[in-house]
Short mmCIF file of C-alpha atoms in Angstrom, two decimals:
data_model
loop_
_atom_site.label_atom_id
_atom_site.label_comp_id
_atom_site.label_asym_id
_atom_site.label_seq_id
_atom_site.Cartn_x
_atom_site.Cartn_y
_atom_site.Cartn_z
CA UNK O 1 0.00 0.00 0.00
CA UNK O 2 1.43 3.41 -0.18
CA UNK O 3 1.92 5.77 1.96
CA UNK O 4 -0.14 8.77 2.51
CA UNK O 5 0.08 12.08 0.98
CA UNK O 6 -0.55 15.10 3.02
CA UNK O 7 -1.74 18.33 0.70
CA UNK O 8 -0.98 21.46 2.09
CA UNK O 9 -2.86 25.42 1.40
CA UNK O 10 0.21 27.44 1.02
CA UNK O 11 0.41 31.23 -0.13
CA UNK O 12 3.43 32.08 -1.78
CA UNK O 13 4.24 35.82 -3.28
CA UNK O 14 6.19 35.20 -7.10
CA UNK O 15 7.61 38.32 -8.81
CA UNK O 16 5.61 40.46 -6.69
CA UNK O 17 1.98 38.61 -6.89
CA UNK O 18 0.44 36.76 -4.01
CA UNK O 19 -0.55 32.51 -5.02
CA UNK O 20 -2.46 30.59 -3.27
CA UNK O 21 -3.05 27.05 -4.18
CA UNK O 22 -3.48 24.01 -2.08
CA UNK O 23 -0.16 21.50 -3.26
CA UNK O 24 0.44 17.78 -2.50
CA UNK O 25 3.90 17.71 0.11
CA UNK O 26 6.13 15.97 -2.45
CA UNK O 27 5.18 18.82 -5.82
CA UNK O 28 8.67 20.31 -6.28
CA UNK O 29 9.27 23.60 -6.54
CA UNK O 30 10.43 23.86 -9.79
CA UNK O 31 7.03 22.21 -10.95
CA UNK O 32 5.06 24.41 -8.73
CA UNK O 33 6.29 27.38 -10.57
CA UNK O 34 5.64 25.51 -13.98
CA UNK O 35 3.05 23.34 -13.98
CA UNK O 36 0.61 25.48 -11.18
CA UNK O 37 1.51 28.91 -11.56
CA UNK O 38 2.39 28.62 -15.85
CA UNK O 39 5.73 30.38 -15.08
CA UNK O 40 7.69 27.97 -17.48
CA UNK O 41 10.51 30.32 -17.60
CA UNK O 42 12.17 28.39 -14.63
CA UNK O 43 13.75 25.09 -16.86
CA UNK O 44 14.13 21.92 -15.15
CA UNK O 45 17.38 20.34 -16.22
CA UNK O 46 18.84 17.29 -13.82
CA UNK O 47 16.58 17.71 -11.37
CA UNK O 48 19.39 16.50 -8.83
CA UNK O 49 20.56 19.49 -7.78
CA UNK O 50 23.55 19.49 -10.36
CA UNK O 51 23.16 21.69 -13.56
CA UNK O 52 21.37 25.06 -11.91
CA UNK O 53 19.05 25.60 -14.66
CA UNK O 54 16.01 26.06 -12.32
CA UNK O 55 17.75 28.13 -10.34
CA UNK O 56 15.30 31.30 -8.84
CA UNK O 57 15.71 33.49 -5.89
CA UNK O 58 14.03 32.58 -2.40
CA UNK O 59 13.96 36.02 -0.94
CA UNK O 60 16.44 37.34 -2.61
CA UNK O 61 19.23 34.44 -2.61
CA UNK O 62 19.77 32.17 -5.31
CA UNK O 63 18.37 28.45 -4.85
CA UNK O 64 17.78 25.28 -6.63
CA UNK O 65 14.00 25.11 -6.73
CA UNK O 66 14.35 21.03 -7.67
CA UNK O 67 15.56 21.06 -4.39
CA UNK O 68 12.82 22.69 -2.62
CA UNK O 69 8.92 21.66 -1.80
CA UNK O 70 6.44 24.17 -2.74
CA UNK O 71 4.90 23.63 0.28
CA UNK O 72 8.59 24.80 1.73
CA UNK O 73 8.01 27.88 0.11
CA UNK O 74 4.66 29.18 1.84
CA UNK O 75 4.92 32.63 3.29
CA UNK O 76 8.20 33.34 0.73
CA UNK O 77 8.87 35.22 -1.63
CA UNK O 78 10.28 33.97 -4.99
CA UNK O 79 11.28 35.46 -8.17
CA UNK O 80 11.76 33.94 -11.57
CA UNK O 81 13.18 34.64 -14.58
CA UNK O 82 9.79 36.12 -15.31
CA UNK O 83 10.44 39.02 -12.61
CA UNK O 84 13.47 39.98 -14.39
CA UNK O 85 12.47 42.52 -16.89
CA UNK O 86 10.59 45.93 -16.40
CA UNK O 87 8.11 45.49 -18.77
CA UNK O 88 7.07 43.89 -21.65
CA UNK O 89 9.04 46.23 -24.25
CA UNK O 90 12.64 46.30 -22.31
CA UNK O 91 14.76 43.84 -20.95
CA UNK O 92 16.59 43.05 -17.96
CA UNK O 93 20.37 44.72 -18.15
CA UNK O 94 21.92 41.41 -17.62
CA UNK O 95 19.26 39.91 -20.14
CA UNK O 96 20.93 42.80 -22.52
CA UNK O 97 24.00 42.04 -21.58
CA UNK O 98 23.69 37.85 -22.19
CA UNK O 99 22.04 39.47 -25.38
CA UNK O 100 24.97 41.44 -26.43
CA UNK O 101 27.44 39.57 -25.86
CA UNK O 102 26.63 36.21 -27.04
CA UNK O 103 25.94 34.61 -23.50
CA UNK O 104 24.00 31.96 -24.79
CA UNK O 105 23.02 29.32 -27.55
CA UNK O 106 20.18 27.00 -27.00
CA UNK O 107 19.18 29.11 -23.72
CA UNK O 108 18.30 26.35 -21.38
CA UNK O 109 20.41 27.34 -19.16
CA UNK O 110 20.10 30.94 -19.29
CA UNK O 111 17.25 31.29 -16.68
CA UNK O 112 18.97 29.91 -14.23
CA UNK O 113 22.58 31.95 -14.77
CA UNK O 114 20.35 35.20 -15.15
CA UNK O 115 18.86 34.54 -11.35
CA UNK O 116 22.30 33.67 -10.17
CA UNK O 117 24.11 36.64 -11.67
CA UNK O 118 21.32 38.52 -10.50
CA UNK O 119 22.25 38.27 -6.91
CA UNK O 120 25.82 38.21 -7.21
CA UNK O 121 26.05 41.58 -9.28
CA UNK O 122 23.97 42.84 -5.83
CA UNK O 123 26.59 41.63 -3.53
CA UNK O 124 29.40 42.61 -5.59
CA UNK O 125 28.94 45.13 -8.34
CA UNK O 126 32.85 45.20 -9.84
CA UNK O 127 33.73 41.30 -10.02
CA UNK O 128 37.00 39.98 -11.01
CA UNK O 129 36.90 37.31 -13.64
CA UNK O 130 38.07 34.57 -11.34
CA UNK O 131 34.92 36.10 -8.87
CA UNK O 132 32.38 35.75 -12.12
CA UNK O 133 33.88 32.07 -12.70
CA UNK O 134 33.32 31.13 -9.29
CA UNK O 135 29.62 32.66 -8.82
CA UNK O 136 28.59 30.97 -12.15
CA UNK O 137 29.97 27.75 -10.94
CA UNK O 138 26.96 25.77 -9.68
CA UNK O 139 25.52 26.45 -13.52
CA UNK O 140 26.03 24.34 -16.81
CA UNK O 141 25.89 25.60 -19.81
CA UNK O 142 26.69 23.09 -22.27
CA UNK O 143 27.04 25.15 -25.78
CA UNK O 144 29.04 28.27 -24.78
CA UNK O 145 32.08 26.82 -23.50
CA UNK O 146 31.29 29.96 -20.61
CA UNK O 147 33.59 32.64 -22.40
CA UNK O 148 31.33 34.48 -23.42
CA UNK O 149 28.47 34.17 -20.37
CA UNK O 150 32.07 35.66 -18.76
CA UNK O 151 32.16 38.23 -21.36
CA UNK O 152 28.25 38.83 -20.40
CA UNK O 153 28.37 38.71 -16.59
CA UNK O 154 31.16 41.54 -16.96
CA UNK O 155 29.22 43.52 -19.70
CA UNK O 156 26.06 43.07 -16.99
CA UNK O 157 28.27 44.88 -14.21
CA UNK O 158 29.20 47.87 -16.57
CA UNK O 159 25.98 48.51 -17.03
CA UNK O 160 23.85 48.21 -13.77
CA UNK O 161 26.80 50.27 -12.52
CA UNK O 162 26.27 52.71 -14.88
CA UNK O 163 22.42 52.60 -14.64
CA UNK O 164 23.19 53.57 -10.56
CA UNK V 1 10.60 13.85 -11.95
CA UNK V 2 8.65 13.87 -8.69
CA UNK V 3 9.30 12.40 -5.38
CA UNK V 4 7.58 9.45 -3.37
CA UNK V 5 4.77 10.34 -1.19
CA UNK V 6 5.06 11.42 2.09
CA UNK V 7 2.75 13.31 5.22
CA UNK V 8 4.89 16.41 5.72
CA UNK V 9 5.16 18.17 9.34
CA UNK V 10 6.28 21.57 9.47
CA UNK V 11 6.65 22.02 13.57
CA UNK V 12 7.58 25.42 14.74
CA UNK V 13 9.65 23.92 18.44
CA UNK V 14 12.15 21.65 18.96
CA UNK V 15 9.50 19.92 21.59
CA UNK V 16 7.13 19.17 18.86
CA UNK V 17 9.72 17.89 16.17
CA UNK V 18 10.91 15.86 18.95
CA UNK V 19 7.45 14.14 19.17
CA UNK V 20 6.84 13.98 15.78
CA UNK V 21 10.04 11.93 15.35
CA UNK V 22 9.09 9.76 18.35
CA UNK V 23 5.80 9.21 17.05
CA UNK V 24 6.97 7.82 13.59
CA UNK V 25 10.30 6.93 14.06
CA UNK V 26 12.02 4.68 11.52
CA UNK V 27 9.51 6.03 9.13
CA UNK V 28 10.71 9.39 9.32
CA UNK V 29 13.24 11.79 8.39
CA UNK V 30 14.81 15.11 9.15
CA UNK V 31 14.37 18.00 6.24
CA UNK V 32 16.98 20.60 7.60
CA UNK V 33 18.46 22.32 4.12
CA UNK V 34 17.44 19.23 1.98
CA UNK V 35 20.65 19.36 -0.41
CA UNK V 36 20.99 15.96 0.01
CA UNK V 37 17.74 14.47 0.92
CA UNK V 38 15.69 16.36 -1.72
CA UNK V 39 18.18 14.29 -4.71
CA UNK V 40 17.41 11.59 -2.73
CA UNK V 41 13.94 11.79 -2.58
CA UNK V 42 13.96 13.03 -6.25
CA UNK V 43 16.23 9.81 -7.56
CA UNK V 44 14.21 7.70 -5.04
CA UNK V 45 16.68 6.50 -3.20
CA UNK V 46 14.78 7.18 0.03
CA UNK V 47 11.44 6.81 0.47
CA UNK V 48 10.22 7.61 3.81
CA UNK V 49 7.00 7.98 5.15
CA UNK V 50 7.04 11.18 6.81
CA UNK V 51 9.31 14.31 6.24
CA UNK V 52 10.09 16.21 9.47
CA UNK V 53 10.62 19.88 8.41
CA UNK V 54 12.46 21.69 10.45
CA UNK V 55 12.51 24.94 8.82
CA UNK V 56 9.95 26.82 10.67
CA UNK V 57 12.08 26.08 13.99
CA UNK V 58 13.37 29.95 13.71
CA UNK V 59 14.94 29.34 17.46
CA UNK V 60 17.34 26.73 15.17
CA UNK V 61 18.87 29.93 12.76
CA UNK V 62 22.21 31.18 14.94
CA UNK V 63 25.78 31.05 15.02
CA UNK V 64 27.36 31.62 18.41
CA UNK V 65 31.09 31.87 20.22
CA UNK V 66 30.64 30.98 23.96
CA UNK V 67 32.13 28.47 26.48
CA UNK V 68 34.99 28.18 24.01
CA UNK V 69 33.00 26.88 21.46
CA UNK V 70 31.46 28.25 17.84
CA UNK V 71 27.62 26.52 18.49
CA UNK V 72 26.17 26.36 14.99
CA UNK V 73 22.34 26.01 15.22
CA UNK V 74 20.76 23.06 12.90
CA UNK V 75 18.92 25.87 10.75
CA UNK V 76 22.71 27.90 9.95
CA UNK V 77 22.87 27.20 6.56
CA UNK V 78 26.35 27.34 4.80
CA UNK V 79 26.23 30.76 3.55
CA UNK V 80 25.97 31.83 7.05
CA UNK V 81 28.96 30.26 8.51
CA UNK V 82 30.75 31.47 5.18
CA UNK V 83 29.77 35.22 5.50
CA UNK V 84 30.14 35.35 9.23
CA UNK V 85 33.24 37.71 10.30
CA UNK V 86 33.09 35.24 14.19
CA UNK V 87 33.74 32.46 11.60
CA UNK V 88 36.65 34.19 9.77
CA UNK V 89 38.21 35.71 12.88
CA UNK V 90 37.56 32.79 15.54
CA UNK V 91 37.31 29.38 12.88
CA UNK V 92 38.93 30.15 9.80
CA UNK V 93 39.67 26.39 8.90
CA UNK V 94 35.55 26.16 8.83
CA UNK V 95 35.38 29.06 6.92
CA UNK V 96 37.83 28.47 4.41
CA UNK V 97 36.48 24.28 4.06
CA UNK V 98 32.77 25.65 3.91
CA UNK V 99 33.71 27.55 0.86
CA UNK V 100 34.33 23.97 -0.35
CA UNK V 101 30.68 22.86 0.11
CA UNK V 102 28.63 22.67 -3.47
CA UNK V 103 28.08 26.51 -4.95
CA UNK V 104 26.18 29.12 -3.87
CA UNK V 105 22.82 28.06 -4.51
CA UNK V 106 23.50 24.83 -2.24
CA UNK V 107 25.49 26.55 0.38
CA UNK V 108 22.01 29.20 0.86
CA UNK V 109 20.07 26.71 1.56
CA UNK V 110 21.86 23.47 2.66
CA UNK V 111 23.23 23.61 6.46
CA UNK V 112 26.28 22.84 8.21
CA UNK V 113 24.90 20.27 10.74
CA UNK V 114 22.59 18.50 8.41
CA UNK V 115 25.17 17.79 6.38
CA UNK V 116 27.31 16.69 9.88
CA UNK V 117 24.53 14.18 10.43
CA UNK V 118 23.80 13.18 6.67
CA UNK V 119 27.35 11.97 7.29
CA UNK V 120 28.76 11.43 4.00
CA UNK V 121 32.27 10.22 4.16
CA UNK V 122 33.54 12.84 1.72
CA UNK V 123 31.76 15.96 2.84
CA UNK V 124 33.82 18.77 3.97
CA UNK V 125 32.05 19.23 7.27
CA UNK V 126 32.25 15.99 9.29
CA UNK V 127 35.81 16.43 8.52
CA UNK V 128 36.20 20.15 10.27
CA UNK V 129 34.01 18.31 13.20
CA UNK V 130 36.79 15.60 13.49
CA UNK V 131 39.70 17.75 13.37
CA UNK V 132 38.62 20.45 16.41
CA UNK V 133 36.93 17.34 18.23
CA UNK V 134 33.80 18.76 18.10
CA UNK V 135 30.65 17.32 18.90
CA UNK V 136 26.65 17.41 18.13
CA UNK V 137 23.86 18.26 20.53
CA UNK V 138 20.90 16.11 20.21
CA UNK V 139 17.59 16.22 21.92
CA UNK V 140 15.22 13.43 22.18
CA UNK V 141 12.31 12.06 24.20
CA UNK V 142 14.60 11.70 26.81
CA UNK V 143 16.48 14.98 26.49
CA UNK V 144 19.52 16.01 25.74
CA UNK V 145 23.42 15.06 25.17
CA UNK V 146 26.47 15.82 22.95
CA UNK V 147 28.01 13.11 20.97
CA UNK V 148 31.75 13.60 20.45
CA UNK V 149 32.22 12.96 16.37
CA UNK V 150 34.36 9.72 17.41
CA UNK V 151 31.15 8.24 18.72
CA UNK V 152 28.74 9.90 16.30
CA UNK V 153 30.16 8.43 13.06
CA UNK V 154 29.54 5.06 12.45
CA UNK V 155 29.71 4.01 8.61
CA UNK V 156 29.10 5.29 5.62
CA UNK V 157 26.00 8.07 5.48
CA UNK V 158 25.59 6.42 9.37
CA UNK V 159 25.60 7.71 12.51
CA UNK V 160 24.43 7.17 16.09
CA UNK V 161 21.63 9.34 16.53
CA UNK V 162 18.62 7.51 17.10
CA UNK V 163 15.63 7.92 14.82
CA UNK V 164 13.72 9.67 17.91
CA UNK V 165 16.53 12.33 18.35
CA UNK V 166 16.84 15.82 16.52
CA UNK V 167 20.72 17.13 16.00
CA UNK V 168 20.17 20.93 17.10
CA UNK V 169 23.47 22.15 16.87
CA UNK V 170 26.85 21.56 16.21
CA UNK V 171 29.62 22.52 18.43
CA UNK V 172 33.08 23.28 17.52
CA UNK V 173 35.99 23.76 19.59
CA UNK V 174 38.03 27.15 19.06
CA UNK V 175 41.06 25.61 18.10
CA UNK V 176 44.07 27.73 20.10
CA UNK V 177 44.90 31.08 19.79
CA UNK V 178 47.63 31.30 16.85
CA UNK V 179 47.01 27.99 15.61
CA UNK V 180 47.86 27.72 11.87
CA UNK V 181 44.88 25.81 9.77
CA UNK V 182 44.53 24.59 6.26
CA UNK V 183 42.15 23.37 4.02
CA UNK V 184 43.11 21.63 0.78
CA UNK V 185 40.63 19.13 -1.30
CA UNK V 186 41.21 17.60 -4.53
CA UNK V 187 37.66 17.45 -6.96
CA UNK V 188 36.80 16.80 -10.34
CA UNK V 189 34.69 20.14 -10.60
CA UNK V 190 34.87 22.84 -8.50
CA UNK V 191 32.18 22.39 -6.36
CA UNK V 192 31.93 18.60 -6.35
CA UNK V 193 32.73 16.43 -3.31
CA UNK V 194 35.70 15.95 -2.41
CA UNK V 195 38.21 12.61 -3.75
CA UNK V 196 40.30 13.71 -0.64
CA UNK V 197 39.86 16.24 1.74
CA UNK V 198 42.54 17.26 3.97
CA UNK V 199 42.23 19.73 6.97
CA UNK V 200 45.22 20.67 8.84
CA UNK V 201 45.83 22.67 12.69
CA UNK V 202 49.20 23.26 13.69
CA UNK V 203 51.29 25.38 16.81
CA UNK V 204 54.25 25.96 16.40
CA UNK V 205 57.09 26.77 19.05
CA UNK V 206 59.60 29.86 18.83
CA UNK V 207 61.79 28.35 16.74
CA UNK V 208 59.50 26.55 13.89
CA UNK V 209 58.95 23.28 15.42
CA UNK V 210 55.72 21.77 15.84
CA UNK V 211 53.87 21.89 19.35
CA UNK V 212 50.93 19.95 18.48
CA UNK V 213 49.71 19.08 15.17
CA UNK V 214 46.27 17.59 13.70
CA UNK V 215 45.06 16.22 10.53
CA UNK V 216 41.62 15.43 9.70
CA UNK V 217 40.65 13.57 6.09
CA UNK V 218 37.45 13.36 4.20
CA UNK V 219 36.92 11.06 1.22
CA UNK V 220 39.34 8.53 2.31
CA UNK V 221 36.53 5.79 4.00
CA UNK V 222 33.32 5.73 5.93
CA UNK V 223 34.04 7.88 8.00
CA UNK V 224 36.28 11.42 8.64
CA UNK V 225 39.75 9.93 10.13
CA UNK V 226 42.16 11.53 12.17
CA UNK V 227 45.66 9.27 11.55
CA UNK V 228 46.77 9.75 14.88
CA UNK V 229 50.41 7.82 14.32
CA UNK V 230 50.91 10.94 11.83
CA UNK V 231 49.83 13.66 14.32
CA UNK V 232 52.10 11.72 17.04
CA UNK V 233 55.40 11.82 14.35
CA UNK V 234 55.00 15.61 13.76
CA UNK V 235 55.59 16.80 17.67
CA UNK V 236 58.42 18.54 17.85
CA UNK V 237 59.45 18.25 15.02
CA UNK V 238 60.19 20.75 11.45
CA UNK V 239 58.54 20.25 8.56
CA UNK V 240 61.42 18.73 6.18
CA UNK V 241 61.17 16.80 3.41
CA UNK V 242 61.62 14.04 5.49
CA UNK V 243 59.66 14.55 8.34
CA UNK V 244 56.65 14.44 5.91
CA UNK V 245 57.64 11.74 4.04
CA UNK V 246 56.84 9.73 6.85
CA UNK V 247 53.99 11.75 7.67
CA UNK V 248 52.66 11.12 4.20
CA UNK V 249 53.49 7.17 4.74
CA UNK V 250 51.53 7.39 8.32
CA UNK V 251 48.65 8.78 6.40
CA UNK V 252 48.33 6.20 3.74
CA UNK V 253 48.67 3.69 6.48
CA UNK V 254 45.64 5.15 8.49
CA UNK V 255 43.01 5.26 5.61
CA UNK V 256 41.28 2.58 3.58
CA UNK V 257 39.84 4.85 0.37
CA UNK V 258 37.16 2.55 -1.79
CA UNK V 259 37.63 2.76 -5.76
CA UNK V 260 34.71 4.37 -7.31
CA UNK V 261 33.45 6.10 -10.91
CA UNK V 262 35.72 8.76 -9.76
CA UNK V 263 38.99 7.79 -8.55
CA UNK V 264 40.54 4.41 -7.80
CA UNK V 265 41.77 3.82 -4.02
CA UNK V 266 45.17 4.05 -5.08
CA UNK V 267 44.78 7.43 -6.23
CA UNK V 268 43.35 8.63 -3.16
CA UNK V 269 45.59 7.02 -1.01
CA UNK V 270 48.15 8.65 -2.61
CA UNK V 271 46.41 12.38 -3.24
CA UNK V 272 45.79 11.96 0.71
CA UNK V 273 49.40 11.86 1.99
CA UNK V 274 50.48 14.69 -0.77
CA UNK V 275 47.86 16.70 0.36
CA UNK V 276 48.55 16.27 4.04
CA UNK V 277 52.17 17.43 3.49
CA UNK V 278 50.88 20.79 1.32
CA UNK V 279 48.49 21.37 4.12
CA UNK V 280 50.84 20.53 7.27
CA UNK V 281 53.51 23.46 5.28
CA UNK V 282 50.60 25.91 4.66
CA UNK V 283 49.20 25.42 8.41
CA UNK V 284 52.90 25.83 9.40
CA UNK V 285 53.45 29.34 7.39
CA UNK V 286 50.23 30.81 8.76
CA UNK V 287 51.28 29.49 12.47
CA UNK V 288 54.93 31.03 11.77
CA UNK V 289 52.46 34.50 11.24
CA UNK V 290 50.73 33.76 14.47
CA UNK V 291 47.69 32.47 13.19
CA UNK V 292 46.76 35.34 10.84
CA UNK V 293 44.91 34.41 7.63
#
C-alpha cells in the first residue's frame, strides 16, 4: 500500500503577486512554478541538484528550486526569470547584456545563470573574472564553452553600474 | 521527476519535532536544508513515510562563540557560517572548508549540521568536526546530550543518533589562539565532493617546530579519520622533506579509500598523503604568522 500524501494550502508571493493554491507535500518547486503557476521560464534540467538551470531566488538568494517543496516555500517570496524585466518592451540589463554579448546558444540554461548573476552583481557590483567564474559555478551551460556568459556577466556589471 | 509520497510536518519547536520523530520513528526523516535528501527523494533513493521539516524552527537559525566553542544552530545554513566575520576571525579552517561545500545556490540553503549528520564520508564538514573534536547536541524524548564525532560516526552516510533524536546544533571547539589551519581538497569540478579532503591545525614553538599538530581527512573511507600515528610523528618536530615523508606514509597507512566512478583507491591514497604534506607546510606558514589568515 502506499503511503499517505498530506496536501498542504500554502500562499506564496512570485515576482511580486500573491498565489495561493493548495499542493500535494512531495510537488517540487520547480514544478510548482511551472506546472501550477504557468511560469515555465524556470527550466528543469537534472533535477538532482547538479546543472542550476532552475535556479530562482528565495527572498532574494539564489536556490535550486528542484531542491525545494512548494509547500517549503509558503509565506516566501520567490522570483523567476519572469520578474526579471521591467516590462514587456525592455529587458533586464543582464538579459541585454547575455544578449549582447553572445551569453547563450540554446538558452536552457540561461534562466537559471540570469537569477544567479542577479544576486551576485547585488553583492558585488565590480567582479573579477576569477569572482564571475566562481559565482557561475553551480551552472552548466553546455554550448558556450562559458567565455562568453564571462564576457556577459562583466558587460552586466558595466551597465547596472552605470544605470546607478 | 517527482518524489515518493510522504505526510509532511512543518513544527515550529524543537519539543514538537521531537514528538513527531518519536511518534513515527524509523519512518521518518529530518528535512533541515534538503541538499541531500531532496536528490534523494527526487532519484528515489529514500522513500520515507514522513518528512520532518524543520525549517519553521526559527529558534534553530544562529551562530554563536561561547564556552569556548562556535555553536552552529541546525537551521545555519552554509552561507551563514561562510559570510560570518566570528567564523573568519575565531574558525577560519571552517570558513575556508565551507567555501568547499557545493556553490552558492547549495550553500544558501543546505546547512552545516545537516550535512554533519547526513554523514557522507567525503563531505567537507564531518571532517572540520573531526579535526577540532567537536561534537553534536541532540535532543530526544529523553532529552539532551552531545556526541563527540568519534562516537557519532559510524559508517558510511551512518551515525548514532537515534531515529527519535533531533541534532540541534553543532559545536566546535576554538582551536588555540595562533594555531595555523589549512584546508586543501582535490575534486573533479569545483564544487563537487571531495576525492580527498585534507584539513590541517598546527602550533608551532619559537623556533618553527611543531607543538601539536592535527590532521583530519574526508573522502578517504566511511568515515572522517584523524591518523593519529601521523599527528604523534609531527611533535616537535620541522617540517622537512623528510619529516613528511613519513607523515605522508603514516597517512596512507591510516586510511582505507574505496575505488569508485571517480577515482581508484590508489589514487586517493596517494592524493591523501600529498595533500597532508601541502596542508601541514601551509598550516605551518600561517602558524609562523601567528595564526593570521
Amino acid at each position: 500500500m502506499l503511503p499517505e500524501s498530506s496536501r498542504h494550502r500554502i500562499r506564496v508571493t512570485v515576482n511580486g503577486q500573491v498565489y495561493e493554491r493548495e499542493v500535494e507535500a512531495r510537488l517540487l518547486l520547480s514544478d510548482f512554478l511551472r506546472y501550477e503557476l504557468g511560469l515555465t521560464g524556470t527550466h528543469v534540467g537534472c533535477e538532482h541538484g547538479v546543472c542550476g538551470a532552475c535556479t530562482v531566488q528565495l527572498d532574494g538568494q539564489p536556490v535550486r528550486s528542484c531542491l525545494m517543496f512548494a509547500v517549503q516555500a509558503d509565506g516566501r517570496e520567490i522570483r523567476t526569470v519572469e520578474g526579471l524585466a521591467p516590462d514587456e518592451e525592455r529587458l533586464h540589463p543582464i538579459q541585454e547584456a547575455f544578449w549582447e554579448a553572445h551569453g547563450l546558444q540554446c538558452g536552457f540554461c540561461t534562466p537559471g545563470f540570469l537569477m544567479t548573476v542577479e544576486a551576485f552583481l547585488r553583492e558585488n557590483p565590480d567582479p573579477t573574472d576569477e569572482e564571475i567564474r566562481e559565482a557561475i559555478s553551480g551552472n552548466l551551460c553546455r554550448c558556450t564553452g562559458y567565455v562568453n556568459i564571462i564576457k556577459a556577466v562583466r558587460l552586466a556589471a558595466e551597465k547596472l553600474r552605470a544605470g546607478r | 521527476m517527482k518524489p515518493p509520497r510522504f505526510r509532511y510536518f512543518a513544527p515550529t519547536s524543537v519539543d514538537e519535532a521531537v514528538e513527531l520523530l518519536s511518534t513515527h520513528a524509523d519512518a521518518a526523516k529530518v528535512l533541515a536544508g534538503g541538499q541531500s535528501l531532496v536528490p534523494m527523494l527526487n532519484l528515489r533513493l529514500a522513500r520515507p513515510e514522513v518528512l520532518v521539516d524543520i525549517n519553521r524552527i526559527e529558534s534553530l537559525s544562529y551562530l554563536r562563540v561561547e564556552d569556548g566553542h562556535l555553536a552552529v544552530g541546525a537551521l545555519a545554513r552554509h552561507r551563514m557560517v561562510e559570510k560570518a566575520p566570528e567564523v573568519a576571525a575565531r574558525v577560519p579552517v571552517l570558513q575556508e572548508a565551507v567555501r568547499h561545500v557545493g556553490h552558492v545556490q547549495i550553500r544558501n540553503r543546505g546547512t552545516v549540521t545537516g550535512s554533519i549528520v547526513h554523514a557522507d564520508p567525503s563531505a567537507e564538514m564531518p571532517a572540520v568536526l573531526a579535526l577540532l573534536d567537536g561534537s553534536v547536541r541532540v535532543v530526544g524524548p529523553s532529552g539532551t546530550r552531545d556526541i563527540p564525532w568519534q562516537e557519532l560516526f559510524l559508517t558510511y552516510f551512518t551515525t548514532t543518533l537515534g531515529p527519535d533524536e533531533l541534532a540541534v546544533e553543532t559545536r566546535f571547539p576554538l582551536p588555540p589562539a595562533g594555531a595555523g589551519w589549512s584546508f586543501m581538497e582535490v575534486a573533479r569540478r569545483h564544487g563537487d565532493f571531495a576525492l580527498v579532503a585534507v584539513a590541517a591545525l598546527v602550533t608551532a614553538d619559537e623556533t618553527g617546530r611543531v607543538k601539536e599538530a592535527r590532521l583530519s581527512l574526508a573522502g578517504v573511507g566511511g568515515t572522517p579519520v584523524r591518523p593519529e600515528r601521523a599527528e604523534a610523528l609531527l611533535a616537535g618536530q620541522a617540517l622537512e622533506d623528510d619529516v613528511l615523508a613519513a607523515v605522508a606514509d603514516a597517512v596512507r597507512e591510516a586510511i582505507e579509500p574505496e575505488s569508485d566512478i571517480h577515482a581508484s583507491a590508489e589514487y586517493r591514497r596517494h592524493v591523501a598523503g600529498v595533500l597532508a604534506g601541502r596542508a601541514l607546510r601551509a598550516a605551518m606558514e600561517r602558524a609562523r604568522r601567528g595564526g593570521e589568515g
